[in-house]
Amino acid sequence: MQIVDRRLNPKSKSLGNRQRFLRRAKAEIKEAVREAVKSRKVADIGSGENVRISSKSLREPTFSLDSKSGARDFVLPGNDDFVVGDAIPKPPPGGGRGSKGSKDGSGEDDFVFSLTREEFLDIFFEDLRLPNLVKAKLKNVKSQELTRAGYSTDGPPSKLNHVRTMRNSLARRIALHRPGIKTLEALEAEIEAAEAETPRDEDRIAELHARHKRVLYLRKTVAYLDPLDLKFNRHERRPKPSTQAVMFCLMDVSASMTERLKDLAKRFFMLLNIFLQRHYKEVHVVFIRHTNVAAEVDEETFFSGRETGGTVISTALVEMQRVINERYPVSDWNIYAAQASDGHNFSDDMEECLDILQMNLLSQCQYFAYIEVGSSDEGPYPPSEVWEGYEELLGQHSNFAMRRASDPGDIYPVFRNLFSDEKAQA
Amino acid sequence: MQTTGKSATAKPLFDGADWTFDLVNKAYDACAEVGLDELGLDIYPNVIEVITSEQMLDAYASIGLPHMYRHWSFGKQFVRDELHYRKGARALAYELVINSDPCINYIMEENSMTMHTLVLAHAAMGHNHFFKNNYLFQEWTRADAILDYLDFAKTYVARCEEKHGVNAVEQVLDAAHALMNQGISRFPGANKHVSLARERERALARHLYEEQSFNDLWRTVPTQQVNQGDDDEDVDKTSESGRQANLPEDNLLYFLEKTAPKLEDWERELLRIVRNLATYFYPQRQTKVMNEGCATWTHFYIMNRLYDKGLLTEGSMLEFLHSHSSVTMQPAWSDRRFSGMNPYALGFAVMRDIERMATDPTEEDKEWCPDVAGCGDAVGALKRVWAEFRDDSFILQYLSPKVIRDFRFFGIHDESQHPHVFVSNIHDERGYRRVRKSLSQQYCVSTSDPDLHVIDADLQGSRRLVIQHKVQNGVLLDRANCERTLYHLARLWGYRVKLIEVDNETGKTLKEHENLRMP
């Protein structure tokens, strides 16, 4: 007999099967994920992973006998009081335990299982790609950064690593029995005391002197700090891809934006945020709200605060420009902007908006998305001022996009449209 | 138990739940002492593998075989089992044992030392003995070659995926799995002791040969038609020597592998792999009750003997009895927990009954089971039973009136068009024999699987394949499943497939299915 411990074997042995399974059920899973996105709070998207799919594409049919045809005899245990000839009514069809009858009579249950966060998001973002995602900068990297790369035995004094150096020194001194200063002082005190004694013990004094000499010799030959001990921090220059993105959320908070419209806008912003987080190591979010004046605010105020006043969109664009100039140099940051509004603006402000966008912002942004929220009960929208104004930009700038949404369910399709592959290639 | 005379002098093997490798070793030796020396079991050498619960789920998912090739259905099984397990809806089995030489036993790390001892007695002794001695296993499986063959199958499938794409391989495997139960040559002599080791060499050699001798010209050579005798069976037998259709053929996978006109060589090999696995599992499907009965009886005997010898503490013994009685519990049909017959319960009960009849027979036993009643040698009788029977014959022979009474078995007659089912037999003088026969039929694999045959393959004309289902007692095939399976079948065959359901007695055609959409 032989015992083998298999517990440390590679864990994910079933991974290959799992991947094949996910691939198989892809269509259903995608549908389920889409449903989940529609109904769930956007904030939960990254965490909720239980998915219910119908097992249609997961069927494993075999030739099996139909339990509802013909005659059969079988035996059951636990007869209480039946005698031969008793009739027992059959359970009503579909009322049996376990599987419920489905439309095609296959009786297969829905299939529930959990996706990992990674798998969930992968499917969520499948065939979506941010346009110009690979900045020119990513391809031919210019900036470099110093990263730690262990230790080396030589280097400039400024990079001396004291802890390592002293650790080596201490170890070497202990190993070579270098007497410490305390030993020396104790010995000297002993000599002094011995010499001060009245009947001088010459033998002892001589021996002490010999020891003193030896100690001095050892201290001299075994250096306190030897070049051998020195350790220096080592750094390497590594090309630094631009892996940071900043996302500007611009929103009209004037009175015409109701809570519901804000909620719509919020979902859009959060989806964009999740998406950026997947592609960039670091994502900053800047919230700019505006009425007839614009200000950078924190998230809380952005979504819940109320302001009254007219609507001048250009103020927000100016504010955005200011923030970019101050904190987010275009050379280091991928800039994305998402603007949400109900489409109202002072009509004489549109020209200024277009000016700012065309002159500056659009060339600095990777992508500028405008989403117009409206309520569905208003029927088909009449084109709003902003919509009409922005339509000019559509043909000229491939990194500008605009969409309308009137219902939480619309958000995801809008999002997909905005960042779908075709769009990116167009 | 017939064991008497407690000699509780020895020190218990272990105390408490924690286990170590050393303790497992000691427990194994103690079990082996009882199992081999006292019972005289004949086993393959054992390998005990310690695994985690996740690995157990893994093993579950791939139908108990650790080196299984990759397929999405195993992934599906895994996520399903995992969910049940996480929710606590289902506990994992304590053990898993593979019919191989050496016999591989899995034990789970989170189990207590008592459970490990139980598993060793159950699987390493009981199942192992059954695998090695039962005639079905001897005839159908090669324990020494299965692990190598699985290895080969796994790499072969992986190579095919590399070469032909995951999708293409998946399609063939899906179709083959659908026909797995029709991949066995059931009739005596049909199963020509395939050595799985030789299988592997054969596959590699064939592959090499064809790669070397490939000559595209052969495809253009006109083939000679040979008449098969039966006029309706014109079969193209010259395409490859030895490939000829001996119709009717009940092994659909075999037939397709040899005859399907459009399959590529590697696709045939995949069918062969699935077919070989189906054959490997065939004995296990036919001996569920006996196999578990044998293992449960063995562990019950061994654990009791260990306790008698003072090698188990009372605490361990109670833990064992608790788990033993849960495993061998048979809920009544009206119980919420009822989900069919529990093979552990039935197997164990009949084994215990044989033991009782051998040593302490009643008049009734002498009439019903004359060959064991009063023979005195319970262990010898059991070992003979384990070697020579399978579930249906075993029940037919050894289900005594006592067990029928204990289980309070009753027979049901069910006509599909009738709103009621009728109690046809109960546990009384008149009913014993019929209950026994009916229960035996329930375990007969050849009646629970539909009886399908290829009866016609028009290789010259439309190339339509015709399958016949011999309908017993008017029980037809499940329509939806049948059509989906036909789709798979048609994909392998490459042309249209028709399935006719014919009443076995009257010969009347009851129903016809045809695959409507071609793959």
Tab-separated table of N, CA and C in Angstrom, chain A residues 1-18 20-24 50 55 57-80 82-90 97 104-106 108-114, chain B residues 21 24-25 28 46-50 54-55 58 66 70-76 79-80 83 109 161 166-167 170 174 178 182 330 333 336 338 407-416 418-424 426 438-439 442 448 450 452 473-478 481 484-485 499:
chain	number	residue	atom	x	y	z
A	1	MET	N	0.848	-1.197	0.000
A	1	MET	CA	0.000	0.000	0.000
A	1	MET	C	0.877	1.238	0.000
A	2	GLN	N	0.343	2.239	-0.618
A	2	GLN	CA	1.144	3.426	-0.831
A	2	GLN	C	0.212	4.614	-0.649
A	3	ILE	N	0.694	5.635	0.076
A	3	ILE	CA	-0.135	6.830	0.240
A	3	ILE	C	0.490	7.966	-0.549
A	4	VAL	N	-0.312	8.639	-1.335
A	4	VAL	CA	0.191	9.763	-2.104
A	4	VAL	C	-0.576	11.001	-1.674
A	5	ASP	N	0.147	12.057	-1.426
A	5	ASP	CA	-0.500	13.304	-1.066
A	5	ASP	C	-0.712	14.133	-2.325
A	6	ARG	N	-1.951	14.242	-2.734
A	6	ARG	CA	-2.245	14.960	-3.983
A	6	ARG	C	-2.741	16.378	-3.714
A	7	ARG	N	-2.745	16.757	-2.461
A	7	ARG	CA	-3.408	18.021	-2.156
A	7	ARG	C	-2.705	19.213	-2.785
A	8	LEU	N	-1.396	19.034	-3.004
A	8	LEU	CA	-0.657	20.179	-3.538
A	8	LEU	C	-0.631	20.197	-5.056
A	9	ASN	N	-1.253	19.219	-5.663
A	9	ASN	CA	-1.319	19.231	-7.123
A	9	ASN	C	-1.950	20.529	-7.599
A	10	PRO	N	-1.617	20.912	-8.817
A	10	PRO	CA	-2.205	22.154	-9.324
A	10	PRO	C	-3.712	22.157	-9.145
A	11	LYS	N	-4.212	23.264	-8.656
A	11	LYS	CA	-5.614	23.312	-8.234
A	11	LYS	C	-6.581	23.366	-9.391
A	12	SER	N	-6.225	24.180	-10.356
A	12	SER	CA	-7.237	24.513	-11.360
A	12	SER	C	-7.278	23.454	-12.451
A	13	LYS	N	-7.355	22.205	-12.031
A	13	LYS	CA	-7.369	21.157	-13.040
A	13	LYS	C	-8.625	21.233	-13.885
A	14	SER	N	-9.677	21.721	-13.280
A	14	SER	CA	-10.929	21.766	-14.023
A	14	SER	C	-11.039	23.026	-14.863
A	15	LEU	N	-10.005	23.837	-14.862
A	15	LEU	CA	-10.094	25.123	-15.555
A	15	LEU	C	-10.384	24.937	-17.037
A	16	GLY	N	-9.680	23.993	-17.638
A	16	GLY	CA	-9.887	23.755	-19.064
A	16	GLY	C	-11.326	23.408	-19.356
A	17	ASN	N	-11.898	22.566	-18.506
A	17	ASN	CA	-13.294	22.197	-18.689
A	17	ASN	C	-14.204	23.394	-18.484
A	18	ARG	N	-13.851	24.213	-17.499
A	18	ARG	CA	-14.676	25.378	-17.203
A	18	ARG	C	-14.674	26.357	-18.375
A	20	ARG	N	-14.169	25.667	-21.455
A	20	ARG	CA	-14.959	25.096	-22.537
A	20	ARG	C	-16.443	25.240	-22.256
A	21	PHE	N	-16.785	25.087	-21.002
A	21	PHE	CA	-18.185	25.213	-20.609
A	21	PHE	C	-18.681	26.643	-20.820
A	22	LEU	N	-17.879	27.611	-20.403
A	22	LEU	CA	-18.291	29.006	-20.553
A	22	LEU	C	-18.422	29.371	-22.026
A	23	ARG	N	-17.493	28.845	-22.801
A	23	ARG	CA	-17.522	29.140	-24.224
A	23	ARG	C	-18.807	28.578	-24.829
A	24	ARG	N	-19.145	27.392	-24.379
A	24	ARG	CA	-20.317	26.714	-24.879
A	24	ARG	C	-21.588	27.507	-24.588
A	50	ASN	N	-23.603	35.959	-9.686
A	50	ASN	CA	-24.454	34.800	-9.893
A	50	ASN	C	-25.263	34.977	-11.162
A	55	SER	N	-30.673	26.123	-19.751
A	55	SER	CA	-29.676	25.110	-20.109
A	55	SER	C	-29.852	24.625	-21.543
A	57	SER	N	-28.430	25.382	-24.459
A	57	SER	CA	-27.270	24.972	-25.250
A	57	SER	C	-26.414	23.977	-24.490
A	58	LEU	N	-26.843	23.657	-23.271
A	58	LEU	CA	-26.034	22.741	-22.457
A	58	LEU	C	-26.671	21.363	-22.402
A	59	ARG	N	-27.612	21.138	-23.306
A	59	ARG	CA	-28.282	19.854	-23.282
A	59	ARG	C	-27.331	18.744	-23.668
A	60	GLU	N	-27.500	17.638	-23.010
A	60	GLU	CA	-26.757	16.450	-23.401
A	60	GLU	C	-27.778	15.351	-23.656
A	61	PRO	N	-28.347	15.338	-24.838
A	61	PRO	CA	-29.425	14.384	-25.091
A	61	PRO	C	-28.899	12.956	-25.229
A	62	THR	N	-29.721	12.023	-24.865
A	62	THR	CA	-29.427	10.618	-25.140
A	62	THR	C	-30.750	9.987	-25.535
A	63	PHE	N	-30.684	8.822	-26.101
A	63	PHE	CA	-31.924	8.102	-26.361
A	63	PHE	C	-32.453	7.632	-25.026
A	64	SER	N	-33.583	8.166	-24.623
A	64	SER	CA	-34.116	7.739	-23.338
A	64	SER	C	-35.578	7.378	-23.517
A	65	LEU	N	-36.068	6.581	-22.596
A	65	LEU	CA	-37.451	6.125	-22.723
A	65	LEU	C	-38.395	7.172	-22.158
A	66	ASP	N	-39.537	7.277	-22.792
A	66	ASP	CA	-40.528	8.253	-22.381
A	66	ASP	C	-41.349	7.669	-21.244
A	67	SER	N	-41.329	8.352	-20.108
A	67	SER	CA	-42.015	7.791	-18.943
A	67	SER	C	-43.528	7.928	-19.083
A	68	LYS	N	-43.963	8.634	-20.127
A	68	LYS	CA	-45.404	8.838	-20.240
A	68	LYS	C	-46.043	7.930	-21.283
A	69	SER	N	-45.339	6.906	-21.698
A	69	SER	CA	-45.957	6.020	-22.694
A	69	SER	C	-45.828	4.575	-22.264
A	70	GLY	N	-46.702	3.757	-22.768
A	70	GLY	CA	-46.611	2.334	-22.529
A	70	GLY	C	-46.962	1.937	-21.118
A	71	ALA	N	-46.609	0.714	-20.799
A	71	ALA	CA	-46.919	0.180	-19.481
A	71	ALA	C	-45.629	-0.275	-18.819
A	72	ARG	N	-45.599	-0.189	-17.527
A	72	ARG	CA	-44.395	-0.643	-16.828
A	72	ARG	C	-44.763	-1.177	-15.454
A	73	ASP	N	-43.868	-1.987	-14.934
A	73	ASP	CA	-44.009	-2.499	-13.575
A	73	ASP	C	-42.793	-2.078	-12.792
A	74	PHE	N	-42.991	-1.650	-11.587
A	74	PHE	CA	-41.830	-1.369	-10.753
A	74	PHE	C	-42.148	-1.620	-9.294
A	75	VAL	N	-41.122	-1.555	-8.479
A	75	VAL	CA	-41.247	-1.921	-7.078
A	75	VAL	C	-40.858	-0.728	-6.232
A	76	LEU	N	-41.643	-0.459	-5.207
A	76	LEU	CA	-41.320	0.630	-4.290
A	76	LEU	C	-41.208	0.078	-2.872
A	77	PRO	N	-40.410	0.697	-2.053
A	77	PRO	CA	-40.306	0.261	-0.658
A	77	PRO	C	-41.292	1.023	0.233
A	78	GLY	N	-41.576	0.467	1.387
A	78	GLY	CA	-42.331	1.207	2.399
A	78	GLY	C	-43.835	1.134	2.229
A	79	ASN	N	-44.350	-0.042	1.926
A	79	ASN	CA	-45.800	-0.214	1.813
A	79	ASN	C	-46.450	-0.048	3.190
A	80	ASP	N	-47.362	0.915	3.304
A	80	ASP	CA	-48.020	1.094	4.592
A	80	ASP	C	-49.225	0.180	4.718
A	82	PHE	N	-51.263	-0.836	1.659
A	82	PHE	CA	-51.849	-1.214	0.378
A	82	PHE	C	-52.065	-2.712	0.309
A	83	VAL	N	-53.141	-3.088	-0.368
A	83	VAL	CA	-53.309	-4.480	-0.727
A	83	VAL	C	-53.416	-4.553	-2.243
A	84	VAL	N	-53.282	-5.772	-2.752
A	84	VAL	CA	-53.292	-5.932	-4.202
A	84	VAL	C	-54.581	-5.375	-4.775
A	85	GLY	N	-54.455	-4.593	-5.848
A	85	GLY	CA	-55.633	-4.067	-6.510
A	85	GLY	C	-55.933	-2.625	-6.140
A	86	ASP	N	-55.264	-2.107	-5.114
A	86	ASP	CA	-55.483	-0.702	-4.764
A	86	ASP	C	-55.072	0.206	-5.916
A	87	ALA	N	-55.842	1.256	-6.096
A	87	ALA	CA	-55.483	2.227	-7.135
A	87	ALA	C	-54.965	3.489	-6.473
A	88	ILE	N	-53.848	3.992	-6.993
A	88	ILE	CA	-53.281	5.220	-6.442
A	88	ILE	C	-53.313	6.255	-7.555
A	89	PRO	N	-53.926	7.403	-7.304
A	89	PRO	CA	-53.956	8.408	-8.369
A	89	PRO	C	-52.543	8.889	-8.686
A	90	LYS	N	-52.296	9.131	-9.976
A	90	LYS	CA	-50.973	9.641	-10.362
A	90	LYS	C	-50.881	11.111	-9.980
A	97	ARG	N	-41.926	16.332	-7.996
A	97	ARG	CA	-40.893	17.074	-7.268
A	97	ARG	C	-39.734	17.368	-8.206
A	104	ASP	N	-41.230	23.004	-23.800
A	104	ASP	CA	-41.041	21.919	-24.758
A	104	ASP	C	-41.041	20.557	-24.072
A	105	GLY	N	-41.456	20.551	-22.826
A	105	GLY	CA	-41.598	19.280	-22.153
A	105	GLY	C	-40.295	18.621	-21.758
A	106	SER	N	-39.209	19.345	-21.898
A	106	SER	CA	-37.942	18.707	-21.590
A	106	SER	C	-37.678	18.693	-20.096
A	108	GLU	N	-36.179	20.670	-18.190
A	108	GLU	CA	-34.857	21.046	-17.713
A	108	GLU	C	-34.944	22.345	-16.931
A	109	ASP	N	-34.284	22.380	-15.816
A	109	ASP	CA	-34.315	23.581	-15.000
A	109	ASP	C	-33.342	24.593	-15.549
A	110	ASP	N	-33.586	25.809	-15.107
A	110	ASP	CA	-32.573	26.812	-15.387
A	110	ASP	C	-31.320	26.431	-14.636
A	111	PHE	N	-30.246	26.958	-15.109
A	111	PHE	CA	-28.959	26.554	-14.599
A	111	PHE	C	-28.339	27.763	-13.923
A	112	VAL	N	-28.108	27.664	-12.645
A	112	VAL	CA	-27.539	28.805	-11.931
A	112	VAL	C	-26.108	28.497	-11.550
A	113	PHE	N	-25.232	29.409	-11.810
A	113	PHE	CA	-23.869	29.224	-11.323
A	113	PHE	C	-23.221	30.579	-11.193
A	114	SER	N	-22.065	30.621	-10.585
A	114	SER	CA	-21.453	31.927	-10.383
A	114	SER	C	-20.234	32.106	-11.267
B	21	PHE	N	-0.446	10.804	8.283
B	21	PHE	CA	-0.116	9.746	7.324
B	21	PHE	C	0.219	8.456	8.048
B	24	VAL	N	-2.974	6.769	9.105
B	24	VAL	CA	-3.656	6.154	7.968
B	24	VAL	C	-2.978	4.829	7.634
B	25	ASN	N	-1.671	4.847	7.668
B	25	ASN	CA	-0.915	3.629	7.415
B	25	ASN	C	-1.286	2.525	8.394
B	28	TYR	N	-4.738	1.270	7.785
B	28	TYR	CA	-4.786	0.398	6.614
B	28	TYR	C	-4.320	-1.010	6.979
B	46	ASN	N	-3.171	-1.461	-3.326
B	46	ASN	CA	-3.882	-0.200	-3.156
B	46	ASN	C	-2.960	1.003	-3.229
B	47	VAL	N	-3.440	2.072	-3.801
B	47	VAL	CA	-2.782	3.370	-3.687
B	47	VAL	C	-3.804	4.309	-3.061
B	48	ILE	N	-3.428	4.922	-1.943
B	48	ILE	CA	-4.336	5.855	-1.290
B	48	ILE	C	-3.899	7.263	-1.676
B	49	GLU	N	-4.776	8.056	-2.215
B	49	GLU	CA	-4.412	9.421	-2.554
B	49	GLU	C	-5.240	10.387	-1.719
B	50	VAL	N	-4.536	11.302	-1.075
B	50	VAL	CA	-5.214	12.285	-0.241
B	50	VAL	C	-5.518	13.515	-1.095
B	54	GLU	N	-11.995	20.316	-3.276
B	54	GLU	CA	-12.099	20.834	-4.637
B	54	GLU	C	-11.665	19.767	-5.637
B	55	GLN	N	-10.615	19.052	-5.265
B	55	GLN	CA	-10.162	17.985	-6.156
B	55	GLN	C	-11.198	16.879	-6.248
B	58	ASP	N	-13.615	17.963	-8.686
B	58	ASP	CA	-12.989	17.740	-9.986
B	58	ASP	C	-13.209	16.319	-10.461
B	66	PRO	N	-9.858	10.620	-12.909
B	66	PRO	CA	-9.051	11.822	-12.707
B	66	PRO	C	-8.317	12.289	-13.955
B	70	ARG	N	-10.616	16.609	-21.858
B	70	ARG	CA	-11.361	17.821	-21.549
B	70	ARG	C	-12.611	17.944	-22.394
B	71	HIS	N	-13.678	18.342	-21.718
B	71	HIS	CA	-14.936	18.537	-22.434
B	71	HIS	C	-15.828	19.446	-21.599
B	72	TRP	N	-16.622	20.251	-22.269
B	72	TRP	CA	-17.409	21.240	-21.527
B	72	TRP	C	-18.394	20.607	-20.569
B	73	SER	N	-18.878	19.399	-20.901
B	73	SER	CA	-19.892	18.810	-20.029
B	73	SER	C	-19.321	18.543	-18.638
B	74	PHE	N	-18.031	18.275	-18.564
B	74	PHE	CA	-17.422	18.081	-17.240
B	74	PHE	C	-17.369	19.410	-16.497
B	75	GLY	N	-17.146	20.490	-17.241
B	75	GLY	CA	-17.157	21.815	-16.625
B	75	GLY	C	-18.545	22.151	-16.105
B	76	LYS	N	-19.535	21.775	-16.865
B	76	LYS	CA	-20.916	22.005	-16.447
B	76	LYS	C	-21.213	21.245	-15.168
B	79	VAL	N	-19.505	22.996	-12.142
B	79	VAL	CA	-20.132	24.177	-11.548
B	79	VAL	C	-21.432	23.794	-10.848
B	80	ARG	N	-22.104	22.791	-11.365
B	80	ARG	CA	-23.351	22.365	-10.736
B	80	ARG	C	-23.065	21.722	-9.378
B	83	LEU	N	-21.905	24.294	-6.815
B	83	LEU	CA	-22.967	25.117	-6.270
B	83	LEU	C	-23.723	24.352	-5.188
B	109	GLU	N	-9.123	15.200	2.645
B	109	GLU	CA	-8.345	15.640	3.793
B	109	GLU	C	-9.212	16.086	4.965
B	161	GLU	N	-7.493	18.692	-30.602
B	161	GLU	CA	-7.958	20.071	-30.430
B	161	GLU	C	-6.956	21.036	-31.036
B	166	VAL	N	-10.804	23.355	-31.266
B	166	VAL	CA	-11.622	22.901	-30.138
B	166	VAL	C	-13.044	22.609	-30.590
B	167	ASN	N	-13.550	23.453	-31.488
B	167	ASN	CA	-14.938	23.292	-31.917
B	167	ASN	C	-15.195	21.957	-32.594
B	170	GLU	N	-15.107	19.185	-30.196
B	170	GLU	CA	-16.264	19.246	-29.320
B	170	GLU	C	-17.497	18.649	-30.004
B	174	ASP	N	-19.461	15.637	-28.421
B	174	ASP	CA	-20.867	15.813	-28.047
B	174	ASP	C	-21.709	14.685	-28.622
B	178	ALA	N	-23.602	11.547	-26.710
B	178	ALA	CA	-25.038	11.321	-26.827
B	178	ALA	C	-25.331	9.847	-27.098
B	182	GLN	N	-25.221	3.616	-26.341
B	182	GLN	CA	-25.355	2.700	-27.479
B	182	GLN	C	-23.963	2.355	-28.013
B	330	GLN	N	-33.056	3.529	3.861
B	330	GLN	CA	-33.935	3.533	2.692
B	330	GLN	C	-35.238	4.238	3.056
B	333	TRP	N	-41.408	5.100	0.030
B	333	TRP	CA	-41.778	5.798	-1.207
B	333	TRP	C	-42.513	7.104	-0.947
B	336	ARG	N	-40.462	12.286	1.975
B	336	ARG	CA	-39.982	13.404	1.164
B	336	ARG	C	-38.573	13.146	0.638
B	338	PHE	N	-37.426	10.374	-0.404
B	338	PHE	CA	-37.334	9.248	-1.322
B	338	PHE	C	-36.890	9.679	-2.709
B	407	PHE	N	-38.268	-4.472	3.838
B	407	PHE	CA	-38.388	-3.239	3.064
B	407	PHE	C	-39.843	-2.885	2.768
B	408	ARG	N	-40.729	-3.829	3.057
B	408	ARG	CA	-42.138	-3.651	2.724
B	408	ARG	C	-42.321	-3.265	1.262
B	409	PHE	N	-41.668	-4.075	0.414
B	409	PHE	CA	-41.744	-3.825	-1.020
B	409	PHE	C	-43.147	-4.077	-1.530
B	410	PHE	N	-43.556	-3.281	-2.494
B	410	PHE	CA	-44.810	-3.584	-3.185
B	410	PHE	C	-44.674	-3.225	-4.653
B	411	GLY	N	-45.355	-4.015	-5.468
B	411	GLY	CA	-45.246	-3.825	-6.905
B	411	GLY	C	-46.331	-2.903	-7.421
B	412	ILE	N	-45.974	-2.117	-8.418
B	412	ILE	CA	-46.900	-1.163	-9.018
B	412	ILE	C	-47.006	-1.480	-10.496
B	413	HIS	N	-48.230	-1.451	-10.995
B	413	HIS	CA	-48.405	-1.567	-12.432
B	413	HIS	C	-48.929	-0.228	-12.952
B	414	ASP	N	-48.261	0.287	-13.972
B	414	ASP	CA	-48.557	1.634	-14.442
B	414	ASP	C	-48.865	1.598	-15.931
B	415	GLU	N	-50.131	1.923	-16.285
B	415	GLU	CA	-50.483	2.063	-17.705
B	415	GLU	C	-50.528	3.558	-17.988
B	416	SER	N	-49.839	3.962	-19.069
B	416	SER	CA	-49.662	5.396	-19.243
B	416	SER	C	-50.989	6.128	-19.425
B	418	HIS	N	-53.852	5.470	-18.157
B	418	HIS	CA	-54.748	5.379	-17.012
B	418	HIS	C	-54.391	6.420	-15.957
B	419	PRO	N	-55.393	7.078	-15.374
B	419	PRO	CA	-55.070	8.120	-14.379
B	419	PRO	C	-54.566	7.557	-13.051
B	420	HIS	N	-54.721	6.241	-12.868
B	420	HIS	CA	-54.244	5.652	-11.626
B	420	HIS	C	-53.158	4.623	-11.918
B	421	VAL	N	-52.316	4.392	-10.911
B	421	VAL	CA	-51.449	3.215	-10.984
B	421	VAL	C	-52.040	2.189	-10.023
B	422	PHE	N	-51.728	0.918	-10.272
B	422	PHE	CA	-52.342	-0.126	-9.465
B	422	PHE	C	-51.299	-0.908	-8.687
B	423	VAL	N	-51.646	-1.226	-7.463
B	423	VAL	CA	-50.770	-2.066	-6.659
B	423	VAL	C	-50.940	-3.491	-7.175
B	424	SER	N	-49.872	-4.051	-7.716
B	424	SER	CA	-50.008	-5.382	-8.316
B	424	SER	C	-49.564	-6.476	-7.358
B	426	ILE	N	-47.886	-7.287	-3.203
B	426	ILE	CA	-47.335	-6.812	-1.942
B	426	ILE	C	-46.529	-7.949	-1.325
B	438	SER	N	-39.862	-8.465	-10.533
B	438	SER	CA	-40.037	-7.090	-10.999
B	438	SER	C	-38.852	-6.213	-10.587
B	439	LEU	N	-38.406	-6.389	-9.360
B	439	LEU	CA	-37.261	-5.596	-8.896
B	439	LEU	C	-36.009	-5.963	-9.685
B	442	GLN	N	-35.966	-4.212	-12.853
B	442	GLN	CA	-35.649	-2.803	-12.676
B	442	GLN	C	-34.144	-2.571	-12.755
B	448	SER	N	-33.614	-1.263	-19.165
B	448	SER	CA	-33.769	0.162	-18.875
B	448	SER	C	-33.206	1.026	-19.993
B	450	PRO	N	-33.022	1.783	-23.979
B	450	PRO	CA	-33.813	1.409	-25.156
B	450	PRO	C	-33.023	0.461	-26.054
B	452	LEU	N	-31.870	-0.481	-29.324
B	452	LEU	CA	-31.718	0.140	-30.642
B	452	LEU	C	-30.772	-0.664	-31.522
B	473	ASN	N	-43.415	-3.273	-24.210
B	473	ASN	CA	-44.576	-2.824	-23.430
B	473	ASN	C	-45.068	-1.444	-23.847
B	474	GLY	N	-44.827	-1.102	-25.085
B	474	GLY	CA	-45.349	0.167	-25.581
B	474	GLY	C	-44.618	1.403	-25.089
B	475	VAL	N	-43.451	1.228	-24.472
B	475	VAL	CA	-42.725	2.396	-23.973
B	475	VAL	C	-41.878	2.984	-25.109
B	476	LEU	N	-42.278	4.161	-25.552
B	476	LEU	CA	-41.598	4.796	-26.683
B	476	LEU	C	-40.419	5.633	-26.200
B	477	LEU	N	-39.696	6.182	-27.165
B	477	LEU	CA	-38.596	7.076	-26.821
B	477	LEU	C	-39.135	8.459	-26.501
B	478	ASP	N	-38.428	9.144	-25.645
B	478	ASP	CA	-38.766	10.518	-25.338
B	478	ASP	C	-38.524	11.349	-26.598
B	481	ASN	N	-35.800	14.436	-26.682
B	481	ASN	CA	-34.452	13.904	-26.547
B	481	ASN	C	-34.045	13.103	-27.765
B	484	ARG	N	-33.091	15.347	-30.660
B	484	ARG	CA	-31.783	15.982	-30.455
B	484	ARG	C	-30.659	14.970	-30.644
B	485	THR	N	-30.888	13.767	-30.161
B	485	THR	CA	-29.854	12.754	-30.306
B	485	THR	C	-29.693	12.359	-31.772
B	499	LEU	N	-35.383	6.918	-37.608
B	499	LEU	CA	-35.521	5.984	-36.499
B	499	LEU	C	-36.954	5.476	-36.474
